[in-house]
Amino acid sequence: MSTTPPVLAAELAQAWADIQRYHSELPDLAAPESLIGESSSACGAELSFERLLHEAVHGIAAARGVRDTSRAGRYHNRRFLAIAEELGLDHAEEPHPSSGFSLVTLNAEAKRRYRPTTERLQRALKAHTVATAADTKRSFRGPAARHGSSGGGVRVKAVCDCGRNVRVVPSVLAQAPIVCGGCGKPFRIPEAAVAVG
């Protein structure tokens, strides 16, 4: 098995498709690679199938037009909880004071249903971890690495030749190109921004 980020992104997309088989209203995952470098204390910092299922709850809530969080997405309310239960996630009886019902875990039925998916994704995540741990000090990891950050949540402006721009975690952009839908060229972090950081 290859350990390149596109392979992990493909495995994430396949796991998402596996969830869609049971929950057809779940929208497609637009950018699986965005989950690789992303972390959130409210949604779970570690990438896993459980975290992917948590994100699927948000996807279904969005498809239904349900507001499932408040406090800038940190507090997961009872509407989140109801959809989480539909997807096979259990929760603590009492909500967490700052994140609500975000701390969900797979119930026994979901563990059985998604066992092959979970095992396949775990293998891909393990291979990805080994591949990224093997990076040398000479590898460019982006501005966030120079400042001692993991890159999760630290976004910089990436631009395209046509003038469009996006905010992106540098480590995500370093793993695989993000292509502009307007002109088809990849977004890049301007050299001036890298030099200033």
XYZ file of N, CA, C and O in Angstrom:
788
model
N 0.851 -1.185 0.000
C 0.000 0.000 0.000
C 0.887 1.235 0.000
O 1.819 1.337 0.771
N 0.566 2.175 -0.866
C 1.309 3.434 -0.917
C 0.962 4.280 0.293
O -0.138 4.195 0.831
N 1.904 5.094 0.735
C 1.674 5.920 1.914
C 1.520 7.394 1.556
O 1.591 8.244 2.415
N 1.293 7.701 0.299
C 1.172 9.094 -0.111
C -0.158 9.664 0.337
O -1.148 8.946 0.455
N -0.209 10.985 0.600
C -1.455 11.611 1.036
C -2.638 11.360 0.103
O -3.744 11.174 0.591
N -2.457 11.315 -1.247
C -3.627 11.020 -2.086
C -4.263 9.674 -1.766
O -5.464 9.518 -1.879
N -3.446 8.697 -1.341
C -3.998 7.400 -0.973
C -4.842 7.534 0.289
O -5.952 7.000 0.371
N -4.364 8.278 1.272
C -5.143 8.488 2.488
C -6.422 9.250 2.152
O -7.496 8.916 2.649
N -6.333 10.250 1.303
C -7.527 10.998 0.896
C -8.525 10.064 0.219
O -9.737 10.154 0.462
N -8.030 9.154 -0.612
C -8.916 8.197 -1.287
C -9.570 7.257 -0.279
O -10.758 6.932 -0.405
N -8.827 6.839 0.733
C -9.392 5.970 1.774
C -10.459 6.707 2.578
O -11.478 6.130 2.954
N -10.206 7.996 2.866
C -11.210 8.801 3.566
C -12.478 8.926 2.726
O -13.589 8.802 3.238
N -12.305 9.164 1.429
C -13.452 9.275 0.522
C -14.226 7.963 0.464
O -15.462 7.954 0.447
N -13.509 6.828 0.447
C -14.173 5.524 0.416
C -14.937 5.275 1.715
O -16.062 4.782 1.699
N -14.343 5.633 2.849
C -15.026 5.460 4.134
C -16.290 6.322 4.180
O -17.333 5.897 4.682
N -16.188 7.529 3.628
C -17.360 8.435 3.566
C -18.458 7.793 2.707
O -19.642 7.815 3.061
N -18.053 7.205 1.584
C -19.011 6.526 0.706
C -19.672 5.351 1.430
O -20.859 5.069 1.226
N -18.911 4.666 2.276
C -19.472 3.565 3.062
C -20.567 4.079 4.001
O -21.601 3.429 4.179
N -20.359 5.253 4.590
C -21.381 5.856 5.453
C -22.603 6.234 4.610
O -23.751 6.025 5.027
N -22.368 6.775 3.419
C -23.477 7.179 2.539
C -24.361 5.999 2.143
O -25.547 6.178 1.886
N -23.804 4.787 2.106
C -24.623 3.610 1.776
C -25.746 3.414 2.778
O -26.813 2.926 2.440
N -25.503 3.772 4.029
C -26.512 3.627 5.079
C -27.303 4.918 5.302
O -28.371 4.893 5.894
N -26.744 6.038 4.851
C -27.372 7.355 5.081
C -27.288 8.153 3.780
O -26.404 8.982 3.601
N -28.229 7.892 2.885
C -28.168 8.440 1.529
C -28.273 9.964 1.466
O -27.853 10.569 0.485
N -28.807 10.595 2.501
C -28.906 12.058 2.466
C -27.579 12.754 2.805
O -27.454 13.969 2.661
N -26.578 11.996 3.200
C -25.267 12.566 3.498
C -24.642 13.103 2.219
O -24.457 12.363 1.257
N -24.315 14.402 2.186
C -23.698 14.968 0.976
C -22.316 14.361 0.726
O -21.699 13.787 1.621
N -21.830 14.509 -0.506
C -20.483 14.053 -0.840
C -19.453 14.846 -0.054
O -19.676 16.015 0.282
N -18.316 14.234 0.219
C -17.203 14.889 0.900
C -16.391 15.627 -0.153
O -15.758 15.005 -1.009
N -16.434 16.954 -0.115
C -15.816 17.769 -1.162
C -14.296 17.645 -1.191
O -13.698 17.563 -2.256
N -13.654 17.656 -0.045
C -12.186 17.647 -0.004
C -11.708 16.761 1.144
O -11.430 17.250 2.233
N -11.601 15.440 0.911
C -11.182 14.544 1.990
C -9.840 14.928 2.597
O -9.618 14.783 3.794
N -8.927 15.467 1.747
C -7.604 15.816 2.259
C -7.655 16.942 3.295
O -6.739 17.104 4.086
N -8.752 17.707 3.318
C -8.848 18.785 4.306
C -8.946 18.238 5.723
O -8.588 18.913 6.673
N -9.410 17.008 5.874
C -9.510 16.410 7.205
C -8.155 15.949 7.738
O -7.979 15.784 8.927
N -7.177 15.741 6.856
C -5.892 15.177 7.267
C -5.145 16.119 8.201
O -4.640 15.711 9.230
N -5.081 17.396 7.874
C -4.331 18.335 8.702
C -5.190 19.126 9.659
O -4.699 19.921 10.429
N -6.471 18.919 9.633
C -7.404 19.700 10.428
C -7.534 19.099 11.820
O -7.533 17.901 11.992
N -7.643 19.930 12.825
C -7.937 19.425 14.164
C -8.866 20.403 14.856
O -8.846 21.591 14.593
N -9.691 19.866 15.721
C -10.635 20.691 16.464
C -10.903 20.009 17.784
O -11.242 18.835 17.816
N -10.752 20.719 18.867
C -10.990 20.098 20.169
C -12.451 19.717 20.324
O -12.782 18.756 20.990
N -13.358 20.451 19.679
C -14.776 20.145 19.802
C -15.162 18.912 18.996
O -16.023 18.148 19.407
N -14.550 18.704 17.849
C -14.919 17.585 16.970
C -13.966 16.405 17.096
O -14.188 15.373 16.482
N -12.896 16.557 17.826
C -11.925 15.481 17.975
C -10.669 15.808 17.203
O -10.722 16.102 16.021
N -9.553 15.796 17.879
C -8.297 16.186 17.247
C -7.714 15.066 16.396
O -7.064 15.304 15.402
N -7.958 13.820 16.792
C -7.346 12.699 16.085
C -8.241 12.221 14.956
O -9.448 12.041 15.129
N -7.657 12.022 13.797
C -8.410 11.532 12.656
C -8.632 10.031 12.821
O -7.699 9.269 13.040
N -9.885 9.615 12.740
C -10.255 8.214 12.894
C -11.607 8.024 12.224
O -12.251 8.996 11.810
N -12.080 6.788 12.129
C -13.402 6.570 11.552
C -14.469 7.197 12.447
O -15.440 7.766 11.949
N -14.271 7.116 13.746
C -15.223 7.726 14.679
C -15.339 9.232 14.423
O -16.426 9.792 14.408
N -14.204 9.874 14.195
C -14.206 11.308 13.885
C -14.889 11.570 12.551
O -15.623 12.535 12.386
N -14.662 10.688 11.561
C -15.303 10.832 10.258
C -16.824 10.719 10.399
O -17.574 11.496 9.794
N -17.287 9.784 11.213
C -18.716 9.632 11.453
C -19.267 10.872 12.160
O -20.375 11.327 11.861
N -18.491 11.431 13.071
C -18.868 12.685 13.742
C -19.060 13.791 12.692
O -20.054 14.524 12.722
N -18.112 13.886 11.745
C -18.218 14.899 10.685
C -19.434 14.626 9.800
O -20.071 15.557 9.297
N -19.768 13.344 9.600
C -20.949 12.987 8.814
C -22.224 13.492 9.485
O -23.176 13.886 8.803
N -22.243 13.493 10.810
C -23.396 14.059 11.529
C -23.569 15.523 11.122
O -24.680 15.970 10.802
N -22.462 16.267 11.114
C -22.534 17.672 10.687
C -23.006 17.783 9.234
O -23.765 18.695 8.886
N -22.559 16.854 8.377
C -22.966 16.868 6.974
C -24.470 16.661 6.813
O -25.129 17.349 6.026
N -25.022 15.712 7.551
C -26.458 15.457 7.483
C -27.232 16.634 8.062
O -28.259 17.049 7.517
N -26.718 17.202 9.155
C -27.372 18.390 9.734
C -27.423 19.515 8.702
O -28.458 20.175 8.535
N -26.331 19.723 7.982
C -26.293 20.771 6.951
C -27.287 20.464 5.840
O -28.003 21.354 5.366
N -27.363 19.195 5.417
C -28.296 18.806 4.354
C -29.744 19.030 4.776
O -30.588 19.375 3.951
N -30.019 18.854 6.052
C -31.380 19.039 6.569
C -31.673 20.488 6.953
O -32.796 20.813 7.318
N -30.644 21.327 6.921
C -30.838 22.714 7.345
C -30.987 22.851 8.849
O -31.624 23.775 9.344
N -30.349 21.935 9.592
C -30.433 21.910 11.056
C -29.192 22.570 11.634
O -28.066 22.220 11.270
N -29.401 23.499 12.539
C -28.274 24.128 13.233
C -27.898 23.235 14.417
O -28.585 23.209 15.434
N -26.791 22.511 14.266
C -26.420 21.497 15.263
C -25.350 21.957 16.244
O -24.986 21.215 17.152
N -24.813 23.160 16.050
C -23.810 23.697 16.970
C -24.080 25.173 17.228
O -24.818 25.818 16.490
N -23.443 25.673 18.270
C -23.445 27.105 18.570
C -22.068 27.445 19.122
O -21.187 26.582 19.166
N -21.900 28.682 19.562
C -20.596 29.135 20.083
C -19.481 28.887 19.068
O -18.478 28.236 19.373
N -19.688 29.367 17.857
C -18.712 29.246 16.764
C -18.373 27.784 16.454
O -17.250 27.453 16.110
N -19.361 26.907 16.569
C -19.171 25.499 16.232
C -18.610 24.644 17.342
O -18.415 23.446 17.162
N -18.360 25.234 18.510
C -17.775 24.457 19.612
C -18.818 23.654 20.377
O -18.561 22.531 20.783
N -20.003 24.229 20.614
C -21.021 23.563 21.432
C -21.948 22.742 20.541
O -22.625 23.269 19.664
N -21.973 21.439 20.750
C -22.803 20.515 19.981
C -24.101 20.290 20.757
O -24.088 19.745 21.858
N -25.219 20.710 20.158
C -26.497 20.710 20.871
C -27.262 19.390 20.733
O -26.760 18.421 20.160
N -28.495 19.369 21.248
C -29.310 18.147 21.218
C -29.724 17.759 19.796
O -29.987 16.583 19.532
N -29.779 18.713 18.875
C -30.075 18.370 17.475
C -28.908 17.573 16.892
O -29.104 16.609 16.150
N -27.671 17.965 17.243
C -26.495 17.173 16.850
C -26.616 15.766 17.434
O -26.405 14.765 16.743
N -26.963 15.704 18.698
C -27.069 14.436 19.404
C -28.086 13.507 18.751
O -27.825 12.314 18.572
N -29.233 14.035 18.349
C -30.269 13.204 17.725
C -29.760 12.586 16.420
O -29.979 11.392 16.156
N -29.061 13.365 15.602
C -28.529 12.837 14.343
C -27.384 11.857 14.627
O -27.252 10.823 13.967
N -26.567 12.161 15.628
C -25.465 11.265 16.006
C -26.011 9.886 16.373
O -25.448 8.854 15.963
N -27.119 9.863 17.101
C -27.718 8.582 17.480
C -28.198 7.821 16.249
O -28.071 6.603 16.177
N -28.740 8.530 15.251
C -29.160 7.895 13.991
C -27.988 7.205 13.305
O -28.157 6.174 12.667
N -26.804 7.792 13.401
C -25.615 7.267 12.724
C -24.858 6.222 13.540
O -23.844 5.706 13.089
N -25.341 5.922 14.750
C -24.702 4.879 15.547
C -23.661 5.384 16.522
O -22.719 4.660 16.864
N -23.831 6.613 16.965
C -22.904 7.187 17.943
C -23.591 7.336 19.291
O -24.720 7.817 19.378
N -22.910 6.900 20.345
C -23.391 7.052 21.720
C -22.763 8.294 22.328
O -21.785 8.828 21.802
N -23.278 8.709 23.462
C -22.835 9.941 24.103
C -22.926 9.822 25.614
O -23.613 8.949 26.141
N -22.254 10.728 26.278
C -22.366 10.813 27.733
C -23.767 11.332 28.072
O -24.376 12.045 27.275
N -24.253 10.994 29.220
C -25.596 11.436 29.628
C -25.695 12.953 29.732
O -26.650 13.550 29.295
N -24.696 13.570 30.321
C -24.715 15.019 30.509
C -23.810 15.691 29.484
O -22.729 15.196 29.201
N -24.233 16.841 28.965
C -23.372 17.549 28.004
C -22.151 18.149 28.683
O -22.197 18.512 29.860
N -21.059 18.236 27.940
C -19.852 18.901 28.419
C -20.154 20.397 28.492
O -20.819 20.927 27.606
N -19.668 21.119 29.521
C -19.999 22.537 29.650
C -19.626 23.404 28.445
O -20.345 24.330 28.106
N -18.517 23.097 27.784
C -18.119 23.954 26.661
C -18.339 23.332 25.285
O -18.492 24.054 24.307
N -18.377 21.988 25.174
C -18.541 21.377 23.854
C -19.843 20.604 23.697
O -20.088 20.008 22.645
N -20.678 20.589 24.720
C -21.980 19.933 24.619
C -21.861 18.437 24.430
O -21.169 17.750 25.165
N -22.526 17.923 23.375
C -22.572 16.487 23.115
C -21.569 16.057 22.052
O -21.801 15.112 21.305
N -20.442 16.746 21.956
C -19.459 16.437 20.904
C -18.709 15.141 21.149
O -18.214 14.526 20.208
N -18.587 14.716 22.382
C -17.787 13.527 22.707
C -18.616 12.264 22.498
O -19.165 11.697 23.429
N -18.718 11.837 21.255
C -19.514 10.670 20.900
C -18.603 9.508 20.530
O -17.477 9.699 20.072
N -19.106 8.297 20.748
C -18.345 7.091 20.440
C -19.230 6.113 19.684
O -20.460 6.144 19.817
N -18.608 5.251 18.894
C -19.357 4.253 18.129
C -20.077 3.291 19.059
O -19.473 2.771 20.014
N -21.361 3.024 18.795
C -22.055 2.016 19.580
C -21.736 0.638 19.004
O -21.078 0.524 17.963
N -22.173 -0.413 19.685
C -21.810 -1.785 19.288
C -22.287 -2.113 17.873
O -21.555 -2.732 17.086
N -23.497 -1.706 17.509
C -24.021 -1.999 16.177
C -23.189 -1.307 15.094
O -22.860 -1.913 14.066
N -22.836 -0.046 15.314
C -22.024 0.694 14.335
C -20.627 0.078 14.222
O -20.070 0.010 13.124
N -20.077 -0.396 15.334
C -18.771 -1.054 15.289
C -18.818 -2.283 14.389
O -17.898 -2.518 13.604
N -19.898 -3.063 14.500
C -20.050 -4.256 13.649
C -20.250 -3.850 12.193
O -19.606 -4.394 11.296
N -21.139 -2.893 11.966
C -21.474 -2.468 10.602
C -20.259 -1.951 9.853
O -20.046 -2.260 8.695
N -19.463 -1.136 10.538
C -18.350 -0.458 9.871
C -16.983 -1.096 10.142
O -15.969 -0.493 9.842
N -16.973 -2.309 10.663
C -15.687 -2.939 11.006
C -14.708 -2.987 9.824
O -13.555 -2.573 9.960
N -15.107 -3.477 8.638
C -14.148 -3.494 7.520
C -13.670 -2.086 7.140
O -12.496 -1.882 6.838
N -14.574 -1.128 7.174
C -14.222 0.261 6.857
C -13.229 0.800 7.868
O -12.225 1.416 7.503
N -13.503 0.562 9.138
C -12.638 1.043 10.211
C -11.243 0.442 10.093
O -10.239 1.150 10.204
N -11.177 -0.855 9.835
C -9.874 -1.528 9.717
C -9.084 -1.001 8.515
O -7.883 -0.765 8.612
N -9.762 -0.813 7.375
C -9.095 -0.298 6.176
C -8.562 1.115 6.422
O -7.425 1.442 6.076
N -9.388 1.969 7.046
C -8.967 3.336 7.310
C -7.822 3.366 8.326
O -6.874 4.145 8.168
N -7.862 2.505 9.329
C -6.777 2.448 10.322
C -5.452 2.093 9.662
O -4.412 2.659 9.987
N -5.466 1.148 8.722
C -4.239 0.784 8.006
C -3.695 1.981 7.224
O -2.497 2.251 7.235
N -4.589 2.711 6.553
C -4.162 3.879 5.775
C -3.626 4.975 6.685
O -2.613 5.617 6.372
N -4.273 5.192 7.821
C -3.806 6.216 8.768
C -2.446 5.844 9.347
O -1.576 6.706 9.498
N -2.267 4.556 9.651
C -0.986 4.097 10.191
C 0.121 4.297 9.163
O 1.204 4.795 9.475
N -0.152 3.935 7.911
C 0.841 4.107 6.842
C 1.158 5.587 6.645
O 2.319 5.962 6.445
N 0.138 6.429 6.719
C 0.346 7.876 6.568
C 1.214 8.412 7.706
O 2.126 9.203 7.482
N 0.955 7.961 8.924
C 1.740 8.397 10.083
C 3.206 7.991 9.920
O 4.108 8.782 10.167
N 3.432 6.758 9.472
C 4.802 6.281 9.256
C 5.475 7.129 8.184
O 6.625 7.548 8.330
N 4.761 7.406 7.097
C 5.335 8.175 5.986
C 5.675 9.599 6.408
O 6.737 10.118 6.063
N 4.791 10.236 7.163
C 5.053 11.623 7.550
C 6.081 11.704 8.679
O 6.794 12.693 8.781
N 6.185 10.666 9.495
C 7.197 10.665 10.557
C 8.589 10.489 9.970
O 9.581 10.889 10.569
N 8.663 9.916 8.774
C 9.956 9.679 8.133
C 10.506 10.923 7.446
O 11.598 10.906 6.924
N 9.737 12.018 7.446
C 10.223 13.260 6.827
C 11.524 13.692 7.491
O 11.691 13.589 8.700
N 12.435 14.203 6.704
C 13.698 14.689 7.251
C 13.563 16.146 7.649
O 12.604 16.812 7.287
N 14.544 16.656 8.367
C 14.529 18.061 8.762
C 14.651 18.970 7.550
O 14.328 20.132 7.612
N 15.105 18.429 6.430
C 15.235 19.221 5.209
C 13.900 19.372 4.488
O 13.785 20.158 3.576
N 12.873 18.590 4.882
C 11.573 18.683 4.226
C 10.885 19.979 4.633
O 10.879 20.352 5.802
N 10.265 20.640 3.662
C 9.529 21.868 3.954
C 8.144 21.503 4.455
O 7.389 20.824 3.773
N 7.810 21.927 5.636
C 6.519 21.610 6.231
C 5.603 22.829 6.301
O 4.537 22.770 6.868
N 6.034 23.966 5.773
C 5.178 25.144 5.752
C 5.430 26.059 6.931
O 6.153 25.716 7.867
N 4.824 27.240 6.903
C 5.048 28.243 7.946
C 4.670 27.767 9.344
O 5.317 28.110 10.309
N 3.613 26.976 9.450
C 3.166 26.549 10.780
C 4.253 25.753 11.499
O 4.442 25.886 12.700
N 4.999 24.922 10.762
C 6.047 24.108 11.375
C 7.166 24.980 11.939
O 7.738 24.670 12.977
N 7.472 26.071 11.253
C 8.543 26.946 11.726
C 8.176 27.624 13.039
O 9.027 28.021 13.806
N 6.898 27.764 13.300
C 6.459 28.450 14.516
C 6.043 27.479 15.610
O 5.423 27.869 16.581
N 6.359 26.208 15.411
C 6.089 25.212 16.450
C 4.640 24.778 16.524
O 4.228 24.169 17.482
N 3.842 25.055 15.510
C 2.440 24.667 15.514
C 2.270 23.373 14.739
O 3.014 23.086 13.816
N 1.261 22.608 15.092
C 0.960 21.387 14.353
C 0.325 21.703 13.015
O 0.197 20.840 12.167
N -0.113 22.938 12.828
C -0.773 23.318 11.584
C -2.273 23.274 11.690
O -2.980 23.874 10.915
N -2.813 22.541 12.659
C -4.256 22.479 12.815
C -4.812 23.830 13.210
O -4.448 24.390 14.223
N -5.700 24.358 12.400
C -6.348 25.620 12.703
C -5.572 26.846 12.283
O -6.121 27.930 12.244
N -4.270 26.732 11.965
C -3.471 27.877 11.535
C -3.562 27.958 10.020
O -3.029 27.121 9.314
N -4.262 28.959 9.523
C -4.473 29.067 8.083
C -3.744 30.276 7.519
O -3.620 31.293 8.176
N -3.273 30.122 6.291
C -2.626 31.218 5.578
C -3.352 31.398 4.247
O -4.087 30.520 3.796
N -3.125 32.522 3.623
C -3.751 32.822 2.338
C -2.973 32.129 1.218
O -1.767 32.310 1.085
N -3.668 31.317 0.439
C -3.092 30.689 -0.749
C -3.777 31.331 -1.956
O -4.976 31.582 -1.931
N -3.004 31.620 -2.989
C -3.540 32.335 -4.153
C -3.422 31.487 -5.416
O -2.631 30.557 -5.495
N -4.204 31.878 -6.399
C -4.188 31.251 -7.706
C -3.810 32.325 -8.717
O -4.017 33.515 -8.469
N -3.284 31.932 -9.860
C -2.877 32.897 -10.887
C -4.036 33.753 -11.387
O -3.830 34.860 -11.867
N -5.268 33.274 -11.273
C -6.415 34.047 -11.762
C -6.888 35.086 -10.748
O -7.816 35.839 -11.019
N -6.247 35.122 -9.560
C -6.597 36.138 -8.568
C -7.466 35.643 -7.427
O -7.666 36.353 -6.445
N -7.981 34.424 -7.509
C -8.791 33.884 -6.416
C -7.868 33.474 -5.275
O -6.693 33.212 -5.473
N -8.403 33.426 -4.052
C -7.598 32.983 -2.918
C -8.457 32.203 -1.944
O -9.675 32.316 -1.939
N -7.789 31.391 -1.134
C -8.429 30.595 -0.090
C -7.545 30.637 1.140
O -6.352 30.903 1.053
N -8.130 30.375 2.296
C -7.372 30.220 3.531
C -7.205 28.717 3.738
O -8.164 27.956 3.631
N -5.980 28.293 4.024
C -5.708 26.865 4.103
C -4.630 26.594 5.150
O -3.756 27.421 5.386
N -4.701 25.430 5.765
C -3.650 24.972 6.663
C -2.460 24.594 5.783
O -2.606 23.775 4.882
N -1.298 25.196 5.981
C -0.154 24.930 5.097
C 0.203 23.457 4.958
O 0.562 23.009 3.869
N 0.088 22.694 6.041
C 0.445 21.276 5.950
C -0.497 20.525 5.021
O -0.095 19.568 4.368
N -1.740 20.954 4.934
C -2.692 20.320 4.015
C -2.295 20.628 2.578
O -2.262 19.751 1.724
N -1.954 21.881 2.300
C -1.546 22.273 0.956
C -0.241 21.578 0.553
O -0.053 21.232 -0.604
N 0.639 21.324 1.523
C 1.911 20.661 1.226
C 1.704 19.182 0.876
O 2.503 18.592 0.158
N 0.611 18.592 1.342
C 0.373 17.165 1.107
C -0.157 16.873 -0.289
O 0.156 15.840 -0.869
N -0.982 17.765 -0.813
C -1.568 17.553 -2.144
C -2.078 18.891 -2.656
O -2.542 19.712 -1.874
N -2.009 19.122 -3.962
C -2.465 20.401 -4.500
C -3.967 20.607 -4.303
O -4.737 19.656 -4.348
N -4.333 21.846 -4.087
C -5.738 22.246 -4.088
C -5.908 23.058 -5.361
O -5.225 24.062 -5.557
N -6.801 22.612 -6.232
C -6.920 23.190 -7.564
C -8.087 24.180 -7.617
O -9.169 23.908 -7.102
N -7.853 25.310 -8.253
C -8.862 26.348 -8.428
C -9.947 25.859 -9.379
O -9.646 25.368 -10.464
N -11.187 26.029 -8.979
C -12.297 25.650 -9.844
C -12.507 26.623 -10.985
O -13.168 26.311 -11.974
N -11.944 27.845 -10.874
C -12.104 28.854 -11.909
C -11.176 28.645 -13.093
O -11.588 28.716 -14.247
N -9.893 28.374 -12.825
C -8.931 28.282 -13.927
C -8.228 26.926 -14.003
O -7.509 26.660 -14.960
N -8.410 26.077 -12.981
C -7.805 24.754 -13.015
C -6.360 24.694 -12.564
O -5.737 23.643 -12.609
N -5.801 25.819 -12.111
C -4.403 25.833 -11.657
C -4.371 25.657 -10.133
O -5.313 26.011 -9.432
N -3.253 25.165 -9.597
C -3.175 24.945 -8.146
C -2.998 26.249 -7.362
O -2.353 27.181 -7.837
N -3.596 26.268 -6.174
C -3.358 27.376 -5.251
C -1.958 27.214 -4.673
O -1.453 26.115 -4.529
N -1.319 28.322 -4.330
C 0.020 28.289 -3.744
C 0.124 29.395 -2.707
O -0.594 30.390 -2.765
N 1.050 29.208 -1.772
C 1.317 30.235 -0.770
C 2.362 31.163 -1.376
O 3.435 30.692 -1.778
N 2.061 32.456 -1.493
C 3.032 33.386 -2.088
C 4.349 33.373 -1.334
O 4.374 33.265 -0.110
N 5.468 33.495 -2.064
C 6.787 33.476 -1.446
C 6.938 34.584 -0.414
O 7.589 34.419 0.604
N 6.344 35.745 -0.658
C 6.426 36.857 0.292
C 5.830 36.477 1.632
O 6.364 36.799 2.689
N 4.714 35.729 1.613
C 4.073 35.306 2.854
C 4.944 34.318 3.599
O 5.037 34.346 4.821
N 5.616 33.417 2.863
C 6.509 32.447 3.493
C 7.704 33.157 4.111
O 8.110 32.867 5.227
N 8.275 34.137 3.413
C 9.454 34.866 3.905
C 9.133 35.678 5.143
O 9.938 35.789 6.062
N 7.900 36.249 5.213
C 7.512 37.074 6.364
C 7.343 36.213 7.594
O 7.684 36.595 8.685
N 6.751 34.981 7.423
C 6.467 34.083 8.542
C 7.687 33.714 9.232
O 8.006 33.809 10.335
